[in-house]
XYZ file of C-alpha atoms in Angstrom:
638
model
C 175.858 353.491 -27.542
C 179.060 352.016 -28.881
C 180.132 351.276 -25.316
C 177.019 349.181 -24.874
C 177.871 347.383 -28.099
C 181.346 346.682 -26.913
C 180.009 345.458 -23.586
C 177.563 343.060 -25.393
C 180.387 341.655 -27.501
C 182.462 341.137 -24.481
C 179.604 339.446 -22.527
C 178.853 337.245 -25.416
C 182.489 336.195 -25.826
C 182.744 335.375 -22.080
C 179.592 333.343 -22.048
C 180.448 331.285 -25.100
C 183.945 330.771 -23.787
C 182.574 329.726 -20.411
C 180.405 327.139 -22.058
C 183.348 325.356 -23.790
C 185.896 325.790 -20.841
C 183.439 324.536 -18.196
C 182.466 321.634 -20.553
C 186.100 320.636 -20.694
C 186.322 320.755 -16.949
C 183.054 318.817 -16.494
C 181.788 321.786 -14.508
C 178.934 323.147 -16.597
C 176.762 323.878 -13.558
C 175.961 326.762 -11.095
C 179.316 326.392 -9.221
C 181.302 326.359 -12.298
C 179.655 329.430 -13.708
C 179.958 331.230 -10.340
C 183.704 330.586 -10.138
C 184.235 331.615 -13.724
C 182.324 334.857 -13.297
C 184.237 335.643 -10.154
C 187.555 335.178 -11.910
C 186.407 337.208 -14.860
C 185.328 339.946 -12.476
C 188.695 340.053 -10.805
C 190.429 340.159 -14.182
C 188.038 342.904 -15.562
C 188.727 345.081 -12.418
C 192.342 345.408 -13.736
C 191.449 345.877 -17.361
C 188.295 348.035 -17.080
C 189.949 351.358 -17.395
C 191.924 350.324 -20.468
C 188.929 348.629 -22.175
C 186.225 351.028 -21.103
C 188.006 354.349 -20.225
C 185.074 356.671 -20.515
C 182.245 354.184 -19.880
C 180.609 356.194 -17.122
C 180.740 359.410 -19.074
C 179.284 357.799 -22.241
C 176.489 356.075 -20.308
C 175.683 359.305 -18.468
C 175.557 361.207 -21.750
C 173.337 358.547 -23.331
C 170.948 358.629 -20.300
C 170.609 362.369 -20.538
C 169.982 362.280 -24.274
C 167.654 359.272 -24.176
C 164.277 361.131 -23.762
C 165.150 363.628 -26.618
C 165.956 360.762 -29.004
C 162.379 359.713 -29.243
C 160.647 362.940 -29.720
C 160.409 362.410 -33.514
C 158.006 359.854 -34.892
C 160.403 357.406 -36.530
C 162.448 356.695 -33.370
C 159.195 356.581 -31.386
C 157.803 353.946 -33.689
C 160.979 351.908 -33.282
C 160.506 352.114 -29.518
C 156.890 350.929 -29.994
C 158.106 347.933 -31.958
C 160.662 347.094 -29.172
C 157.947 347.505 -26.544
C 155.582 345.200 -28.366
C 158.335 342.703 -28.786
C 159.006 342.810 -25.004
C 155.324 342.328 -24.357
C 154.951 339.341 -26.700
C 158.023 337.743 -25.180
C 156.716 338.197 -21.635
C 153.253 336.833 -22.553
C 154.076 333.740 -24.592
C 155.973 330.492 -24.083
C 158.804 329.673 -26.461
C 156.975 328.993 -29.733
C 159.743 328.680 -32.192
C 159.749 325.117 -33.647
C 163.469 324.826 -34.114
C 164.153 326.260 -30.690
C 161.846 323.772 -29.012
C 163.019 320.794 -31.145
C 166.828 321.074 -30.643
C 168.152 324.370 -29.318
C 166.661 324.319 -25.907
C 166.875 320.507 -25.597
C 170.597 320.406 -26.454
C 171.385 322.951 -23.711
C 169.249 320.928 -21.212
C 171.209 317.811 -22.133
C 174.520 319.556 -21.663
C 173.503 320.983 -18.281
C 172.133 317.629 -17.295
C 175.529 315.982 -17.777
C 177.623 319.083 -16.773
C 179.395 319.259 -20.218
C 178.870 319.469 -23.902
C 178.547 315.913 -25.255
C 177.220 313.979 -28.282
C 173.516 313.351 -27.692
C 173.033 310.459 -30.191
C 169.602 311.404 -31.475
C 167.833 310.977 -34.894
C 167.752 314.784 -35.128
C 171.441 315.430 -35.827
C 171.056 319.134 -35.388
C 171.424 318.452 -31.648
C 175.118 317.805 -32.307
C 176.132 319.526 -35.520
C 174.687 322.998 -35.444
C 176.536 326.097 -34.231
C 176.292 326.721 -30.451
C 176.438 330.498 -30.198
C 172.841 331.090 -29.276
C 172.832 328.067 -26.944
C 175.861 329.113 -24.945
C 174.243 332.533 -24.262
C 171.052 330.746 -23.163
C 172.720 328.178 -20.891
C 173.341 330.332 -17.829
C 169.922 331.940 -18.262
C 168.246 328.458 -18.099
C 170.571 327.346 -15.293
C 170.075 330.404 -13.013
C 166.528 331.282 -13.687
C 165.087 327.715 -13.964
C 162.841 328.745 -16.877
C 163.051 329.301 -20.595
C 160.630 332.210 -20.583
C 163.417 334.880 -20.515
C 165.495 333.552 -23.438
C 163.901 336.078 -25.842
C 165.924 338.787 -24.136
C 168.925 337.677 -26.184
C 167.134 338.746 -29.347
C 165.601 341.813 -27.771
C 168.995 343.244 -26.581
C 170.430 342.684 -30.061
C 167.396 344.400 -31.656
C 167.768 347.409 -29.508
C 171.356 347.866 -30.662
C 170.463 347.773 -34.372
C 169.730 351.484 -35.208
C 172.982 352.972 -34.077
C 175.074 350.408 -35.784
C 173.114 350.606 -38.962
C 173.591 354.388 -39.051
C 177.413 353.911 -38.603
C 177.468 351.293 -41.407
C 175.514 353.303 -43.821
C 177.558 356.541 -43.300
C 180.836 354.761 -43.542
C 179.727 353.423 -46.869
C 179.164 356.968 -48.185
C 175.412 357.306 -47.499
C 174.519 360.877 -46.419
C 173.656 361.245 -42.726
C 170.056 362.480 -43.312
C 169.374 359.392 -45.552
C 171.170 357.091 -43.013
C 169.061 358.559 -40.226
C 165.765 357.541 -41.804
C 166.933 354.002 -42.740
C 168.426 353.279 -39.330
C 164.893 353.232 -38.075
C 163.224 351.808 -41.124
C 165.519 348.611 -41.569
C 164.845 347.291 -38.019
C 161.083 347.308 -38.963
C 161.904 344.654 -41.573
C 159.665 341.728 -40.772
C 162.375 339.213 -40.026
C 163.936 341.559 -37.461
C 160.844 342.710 -35.631
C 159.144 339.366 -35.543
C 162.249 337.727 -33.944
C 162.902 340.525 -31.560
C 160.621 338.975 -28.954
C 161.012 335.450 -30.083
C 163.415 332.512 -29.624
C 164.880 332.349 -33.179
C 168.545 332.662 -33.927
C 168.594 334.148 -37.448
C 168.613 337.856 -36.726
C 170.420 338.405 -33.519
C 173.758 337.652 -35.117
C 173.383 340.736 -37.322
C 174.693 342.781 -34.481
C 177.982 340.771 -34.423
C 178.887 341.466 -38.047
C 177.795 345.141 -37.786
C 179.960 345.503 -34.654
C 182.862 343.530 -36.256
C 183.001 346.017 -39.200
C 182.482 349.140 -37.055
C 185.012 348.217 -34.447
C 187.613 347.186 -37.033
C 187.186 350.464 -38.808
C 187.628 352.429 -35.604
C 190.709 350.330 -34.818
C 192.209 351.313 -38.133
C 191.364 354.934 -37.678
C 192.487 355.236 -34.086
C 195.192 352.539 -33.949
C 193.258 350.868 -31.029
C 194.200 347.326 -30.297
C 191.243 347.000 -27.911
C 188.678 347.623 -30.716
C 190.517 345.353 -33.053
C 190.291 342.489 -30.565
C 186.635 343.207 -29.931
C 186.047 343.148 -33.692
C 187.789 339.824 -33.919
C 185.632 338.434 -31.157
C 182.445 339.730 -32.919
C 183.476 338.113 -36.218
C 184.124 334.840 -34.444
C 180.766 335.023 -32.616
C 179.079 335.477 -35.961
C 180.494 332.234 -37.366
C 179.540 330.434 -34.152
C 175.839 331.049 -34.598
C 175.020 329.710 -37.976
C 177.082 328.277 -40.802
C 175.102 330.267 -43.403
C 176.620 333.491 -41.914
C 180.213 332.505 -42.836
C 180.464 334.441 -46.109
C 179.923 337.712 -44.168
C 183.185 337.244 -42.427
C 184.873 338.682 -45.523
C 183.309 342.042 -44.621
C 185.197 342.133 -41.429
C 188.308 340.738 -43.141
C 188.472 343.571 -45.605
C 188.402 346.299 -42.882
C 190.564 344.369 -40.327
C 193.181 343.706 -42.921
C 193.896 347.503 -42.940
C 195.257 347.243 -39.497
C 197.933 344.639 -40.243
C 200.747 346.872 -38.824
C 198.881 347.242 -35.628
C 198.480 343.503 -35.410
C 202.168 342.818 -35.938
C 203.103 345.460 -33.482
C 201.041 343.936 -30.629
C 201.518 340.237 -30.586
C 201.071 340.112 -26.837
C 197.466 341.159 -27.226
C 196.689 339.589 -30.601
C 197.718 335.982 -29.958
C 195.442 335.612 -26.823
C 192.646 337.271 -28.812
C 193.006 334.794 -31.677
C 192.921 331.934 -29.146
C 189.706 333.162 -27.554
C 188.180 333.936 -30.952
C 188.900 330.361 -32.147
C 187.078 329.027 -29.045
C 183.973 331.215 -29.644
C 183.794 330.579 -33.316
C 182.390 327.697 -35.352
C 185.767 325.900 -35.068
C 185.053 323.568 -32.220
C 181.750 322.261 -33.828
C 183.533 322.063 -37.226
C 186.244 319.817 -35.873
C 183.586 317.578 -34.290
C 181.718 317.333 -37.559
C 184.831 316.558 -39.584
C 185.957 313.810 -37.136
C 182.573 312.210 -36.746
C 180.760 312.807 -40.063
C 183.487 313.562 -42.530
C 181.839 316.922 -43.378
C 182.520 320.338 -41.908
C 178.726 320.862 -41.848
C 178.027 317.448 -40.387
C 175.163 316.693 -42.779
C 176.481 313.994 -45.057
C 174.000 311.127 -45.162
C 171.391 312.888 -43.020
C 167.979 314.213 -43.986
C 169.410 317.777 -44.135
C 172.080 316.805 -46.696
C 170.808 319.017 -49.495
C 172.857 318.535 -52.714
C 172.123 321.605 -54.721
C 172.396 321.652 -58.522
C 175.190 323.591 -60.151
C 175.914 327.044 -58.732
C 174.205 328.490 -61.810
C 170.848 326.714 -61.278
C 171.078 327.223 -57.488
C 171.371 330.944 -58.066
C 168.580 330.822 -60.571
C 166.408 328.969 -58.185
C 167.039 331.354 -55.263
C 166.434 334.267 -57.534
C 162.919 332.979 -57.562
C 162.560 331.676 -54.035
C 164.003 334.775 -52.190
C 161.732 337.384 -53.870
C 158.724 335.089 -53.510
C 159.359 334.805 -49.710
C 160.168 338.456 -49.318
C 157.130 339.638 -51.271
C 154.725 337.267 -49.368
C 151.871 339.483 -48.037
C 150.868 339.235 -44.338
C 147.894 337.068 -45.228
C 148.081 334.561 -48.204
C 145.201 332.085 -48.065
C 146.336 330.387 -51.303
C 149.423 328.725 -49.776
C 148.091 325.257 -50.434
C 147.543 325.933 -54.125
C 150.900 327.673 -54.437
C 152.797 324.814 -52.792
C 150.914 322.197 -54.984
C 151.944 324.218 -58.066
C 155.599 324.293 -56.925
C 155.544 320.522 -56.209
C 154.248 319.902 -59.708
C 156.783 322.388 -61.233
C 159.788 320.345 -59.914
C 158.527 317.357 -61.942
C 158.692 319.160 -65.255
C 161.924 319.254 -67.326
C 162.707 322.799 -66.320
C 161.761 322.281 -62.665
C 163.942 319.221 -62.448
C 166.877 321.542 -62.114
C 165.531 322.631 -58.709
C 164.246 319.307 -57.383
C 167.171 318.996 -54.969
C 165.962 322.172 -53.076
C 164.279 321.500 -49.762
C 160.603 322.014 -51.050
C 161.406 324.464 -53.783
C 159.267 327.612 -53.600
C 157.385 326.403 -50.456
C 155.322 328.856 -48.462
C 154.227 328.383 -44.832
C 150.946 326.561 -44.379
C 150.289 326.925 -40.625
C 149.517 330.625 -40.582
C 148.653 331.220 -44.230
C 150.972 334.292 -44.317
C 153.869 335.789 -42.515
C 155.482 334.389 -39.341
C 158.903 334.399 -37.837
C 159.782 331.076 -39.610
C 159.370 332.389 -43.053
C 159.680 336.202 -42.908
C 162.296 337.931 -44.913
C 162.776 341.650 -45.148
C 159.126 341.972 -45.884
C 156.722 343.234 -48.531
C 156.539 346.736 -46.980
C 160.298 347.566 -47.071
C 160.587 345.885 -50.435
C 157.926 348.278 -51.919
C 159.589 351.210 -50.202
C 162.937 350.281 -51.817
C 161.189 350.301 -55.242
C 159.582 353.605 -54.586
C 162.808 355.092 -53.252
C 164.804 354.037 -56.304
C 162.183 355.393 -58.651
C 161.916 358.656 -56.719
C 165.652 359.129 -56.495
C 166.108 358.524 -60.222
C 163.242 360.973 -61.032
C 164.721 363.715 -58.812
C 168.240 363.201 -60.297
C 166.857 363.424 -63.822
C 164.945 366.508 -62.837
C 167.839 368.377 -61.310
C 171.408 367.373 -62.286
C 172.868 369.581 -59.543
C 171.547 367.182 -56.858
C 174.432 366.182 -54.544
C 176.688 363.276 -55.346
C 177.558 360.567 -52.833
C 180.023 361.376 -50.088
C 183.477 360.729 -51.381
C 186.782 360.156 -49.630
C 190.334 359.878 -50.973
C 192.917 357.080 -50.629
C 192.068 353.987 -48.667
C 189.060 355.620 -47.096
C 187.718 356.291 -50.557
C 188.242 352.794 -51.952
C 187.042 350.981 -48.789
C 183.459 352.313 -48.915
C 183.170 351.277 -52.649
C 184.436 347.754 -51.831
C 181.978 347.416 -48.885
C 179.101 348.598 -50.897
C 179.531 345.946 -53.575
C 181.068 343.038 -51.626
C 177.798 342.068 -49.903
C 176.168 341.562 -53.312
C 178.911 339.093 -54.199
C 178.457 337.400 -50.818
C 174.666 337.248 -51.638
C 175.511 335.164 -54.739
C 177.635 332.797 -52.662
C 174.710 332.304 -50.309
C 172.350 331.616 -53.199
C 174.725 329.105 -54.783
C 175.035 327.164 -51.519
C 171.735 327.366 -49.465
C 168.733 325.509 -50.772
C 166.379 325.291 -47.732
C 162.725 326.353 -47.963
C 163.256 329.198 -45.447
C 166.055 331.001 -47.330
C 164.592 334.495 -46.712
C 164.744 334.013 -43.010
C 168.355 332.673 -42.992
C 169.421 335.548 -45.221
C 168.454 338.059 -42.523
C 172.023 339.032 -41.414
C 172.800 339.943 -45.071
C 169.952 342.398 -45.792
C 171.279 345.475 -44.145
C 174.615 345.146 -45.951
C 172.846 345.263 -49.408
C 171.449 348.789 -48.822
C 174.403 351.218 -49.174
C 174.712 350.687 -52.871
C 171.035 351.727 -53.275
C 170.962 354.483 -50.732
C 174.279 356.160 -52.027
C 172.660 357.150 -55.181
C 172.123 360.823 -55.953
C 168.686 362.064 -55.133
C 168.109 360.148 -51.934
C 169.110 363.064 -49.765
C 166.414 365.165 -51.365
C 163.843 362.341 -51.381
C 164.061 361.768 -47.601
C 163.034 365.396 -47.052
C 159.908 365.114 -49.100
C 156.804 364.917 -46.900
C 155.095 362.196 -48.950
C 158.105 359.875 -48.646
C 158.392 360.464 -44.928
C 154.682 359.731 -44.385
C 154.981 356.566 -46.488
C 158.015 355.400 -44.471
C 156.204 356.119 -41.121
C 153.081 354.276 -42.361
C 155.178 351.142 -43.106
C 156.698 351.294 -39.624
C 153.165 351.639 -38.223
C 151.977 348.691 -40.377
C 154.899 346.662 -38.972
C 153.677 347.394 -35.513
C 150.214 346.294 -36.472
C 151.704 343.061 -37.823
C 153.199 342.402 -34.451
C 149.941 342.975 -32.726
C 148.068 340.684 -35.072
C 150.790 337.955 -35.233
C 149.197 334.597 -35.614
C 151.796 332.957 -33.306
C 151.904 335.641 -30.670
C 148.758 337.930 -31.010
C 148.608 340.982 -28.727
C 144.899 341.431 -28.940
C 141.998 339.420 -27.482
C 141.731 337.054 -30.483
C 139.802 334.300 -28.783
C 137.137 336.669 -27.504
C 136.581 338.089 -31.013
C 136.521 334.693 -32.659
C 133.988 333.417 -30.086
C 131.694 336.310 -30.777
C 132.147 335.778 -34.571
C 131.258 332.052 -34.230
C 128.029 332.913 -32.316
C 127.019 335.248 -35.097
C 128.198 332.973 -37.976
C 128.262 329.480 -36.656
C 128.621 327.822 -40.112
C 131.355 330.127 -41.490
C 134.343 328.183 -42.820
C 136.403 331.391 -43.057
C 136.130 331.985 -39.343
C 137.092 328.443 -38.691
C 140.211 328.881 -40.842
C 141.107 332.127 -39.192
C 140.665 330.430 -35.764
C 143.017 327.534 -36.862
C 145.586 330.094 -38.131
C 145.722 331.665 -34.653
C 145.385 328.395 -32.652
C 147.554 325.847 -34.439
C 150.768 326.879 -32.904
C 149.234 327.161 -29.447
C 147.534 323.811 -29.667
C 150.636 322.086 -30.904
C 153.353 323.738 -28.713
C 151.742 325.491 -25.692
C 149.013 322.801 -25.479
C 151.599 319.970 -25.456
C 153.677 321.706 -22.735
C 150.655 322.315 -20.523
C 149.313 318.701 -20.890
C 152.661 317.157 -20.241
C 153.279 319.354 -17.097
C 149.902 318.136 -15.763
C 150.325 314.470 -16.577
C 154.027 313.595 -16.252
C 154.907 311.633 -13.075
C 156.503 314.094 -10.754
C 158.971 311.729 -9.064
C 160.489 310.137 -12.181
C 164.174 311.336 -12.537
C 164.597 309.933 -16.090
C 162.175 309.838 -19.027
C 162.551 308.436 -22.502
C 161.317 310.539 -25.601
C 160.528 308.873 -28.857
C 160.506 312.088 -30.871
C 159.064 313.136 -34.199
C 159.512 316.822 -34.551
C 161.028 317.030 -31.010
C 159.054 320.050 -29.975
C 157.744 318.356 -26.787
C 161.075 317.838 -25.117
C 161.576 321.170 -23.231
C 158.310 320.331 -21.335
C 159.754 317.025 -20.322
C 162.561 318.551 -18.394
C 160.299 320.744 -16.253
C 161.045 321.621 -13.556
C 164.511 322.276 -14.943
C 167.348 320.641 -12.943
C 165.184 317.882 -11.501
C 164.687 315.447 -14.304
C 166.648 314.103 -17.292
C 165.373 313.009 -20.728
C 166.848 310.500 -23.061
C 165.862 310.403 -26.781
C 165.394 306.902 -28.023
C 164.638 305.075 -31.321
C 161.311 303.182 -31.902
C 163.331 299.957 -31.971
C 165.038 300.275 -28.653
C 164.101 297.151 -26.652
C 162.101 297.659 -23.453
C 164.592 295.649 -21.303
C 167.363 298.225 -22.207
C 165.062 301.052 -21.221
C 164.300 299.407 -17.874
C 167.857 298.670 -17.207
C 168.495 302.484 -17.567
C 165.951 303.162 -14.932
C 163.315 304.385 -17.378
C 159.713 303.710 -16.404
C 157.854 306.209 -18.727
C 158.171 306.954 -22.426
C 156.702 310.077 -24.184
C 155.904 309.263 -27.816
C 155.277 311.561 -30.783
C 152.793 309.818 -33.072
C 154.844 310.935 -36.146
C 157.810 308.993 -34.769
C 156.072 305.672 -34.879
C 156.310 303.411 -37.850
C 152.987 303.934 -39.631
C 152.068 307.003 -37.555
C 149.273 306.715 -34.991
C 148.304 303.297 -36.200
C 151.719 302.035 -35.136
C 151.105 302.656 -31.418
C 149.373 299.412 -30.490
C 152.147 297.213 -32.112
C 154.763 299.322 -30.297
C 152.926 298.945 -26.912
C 152.652 295.163 -27.473
C 156.305 294.754 -28.381
C 157.400 296.701 -25.369
C 154.797 295.352 -22.892
C 153.740 298.867 -22.183
C 150.460 300.628 -21.163
C 149.021 303.803 -22.538
C 148.299 306.273 -19.638
C 147.643 309.542 -21.477
C 147.090 311.073 -24.927
C 147.023 314.619 -26.266
C 145.751 315.289 -29.755
C 146.336 318.338 -31.924
C 146.274 319.467 -35.577
C 149.622 320.930 -36.605
C 148.618 321.774 -40.271
C 145.390 322.680 -41.892
C 143.949 319.734 -43.881
C 146.360 317.201 -42.394
C 145.494 314.315 -40.094
C 145.579 314.999 -36.379
C 148.775 314.142 -34.567
C 149.168 313.064 -30.912
C 151.563 312.901 -27.987
C 151.303 309.667 -25.843
C 152.454 308.995 -22.318
C 153.293 305.362 -21.971
C 154.202 303.338 -18.823
C 156.513 300.395 -19.102
C 155.527 297.174 -17.306
C 158.204 297.542 -14.696
C 156.413 300.603 -13.234
C 153.538 298.325 -12.200
C 155.675 296.390 -9.839
């Protein structure tokens, strides 16, 4: 399995490098990628035996052992979770709001001009955010002509989790029988399994930091330059995905620093490796942000510029928000009341300390419960952790002869202790600096690293052999599978048929109406917009303008990919400038108009435009309906 991990790190490094290199050459297109891959193929033909000396043997051994690995229930349930994730990815269009609003659009803009460039849109995330996920998705969009397969990035990463989790836990002193159970349990955390078949970019980077630590450790033990370089690439890729992942780089640094003699003895390999790592890291985007916005995050003066209170109050605030989000049950119909209470709380003297948070304590309204945009580790695993800690303490008190944690001497004894406690320090750094309303989701790459200090406790090795604990663990994994099946954003059961039957039996039921909205709101606002736009956009227009609100309609405007370009505009852009650019049609989000939907008529009059189509939807329960408009400029009538 480690060979597959090495290969994934290498592929990720090559694709991210290709994005920046081809952008610099103005060759971000099919021809550029084809030439780049041919050159890489030639290079790898010379390096393959050195980098993957026993690849065939390891893969053959893995293939022979594969059927036996899933004879026990826990691995089989993990396979079920992966299968359900694959099914949901195949059945549903991209439904992640952030992915539709800026991740896929920015890639389409780059491919449209053959290079990375500044997009100049109101949504600054199109320019300032890390590009790791985007550079992996660019060749998939380019060569397949669809965004339906982009979930494979997350699914591949998800499949690699168990083996790396086992290695991490055992290297930190957790006994192998304890690590075996938790290598299957941790991927059933709600943030991991809900994003395995989705288009989010929060959890897939977990593989990078796990691989960085594991490969750096192997490089230290075996004096292997290849593994040290791959660990460096993995650490750089981690930073290139999200800025919130940056503290985790210290975990790699602690282990990689042990190989300093190996690094000094091989400058011919290390210097090129550092150059490649700089290219695939957050460094290119950071330089751009510093030059253009005066901030390494690029958020100064924007709507995402959250100035948290002092680190003390930021940590206190997150000490409330993170547990609240992680303990959120699958269904929580009181979200509106909760959010109203939180909004009131920040107006009180005590709550004023947290007013700079982005909607302090907010819970998701759309689905009234868990979805991939707000899921943390999940209520199930959190409860199992509590049960495990209590059970291990009880067993230890009952029998003092229970085995102690695995201990090593010298550096290999100190290193596990450092790595067990360092993630908790990094957690405090995260809590002191991040104040968004979806902290539990953004914390996803940290969760796994917090567990060794809990699982290394005496008594865990006895507890995992108790039948009642095993059945509880398996029940939680089965419940996670049920959560995937009944997901409000990507249900895997005939929800519409059941709801229609229920409406016939209880036509006046408000509860059935609310349940229907929970399942349909995302479909009507994202899938519905895409389908409507595909059916109504003029086929022969090479350039469209988009006056965006949340930006989620943009991927549909580019369809079919490669045959049309889209330009984001401001509401104040004059019609004559649009016409001079060759733009005849404008797609407008009602939320982007001054005054909302009521601002459409004044905009049409000022731009001498005609409304040709309208799609209405309700994005949130209890909120006014929103709309997407298709508008024709006067020049199109000539």
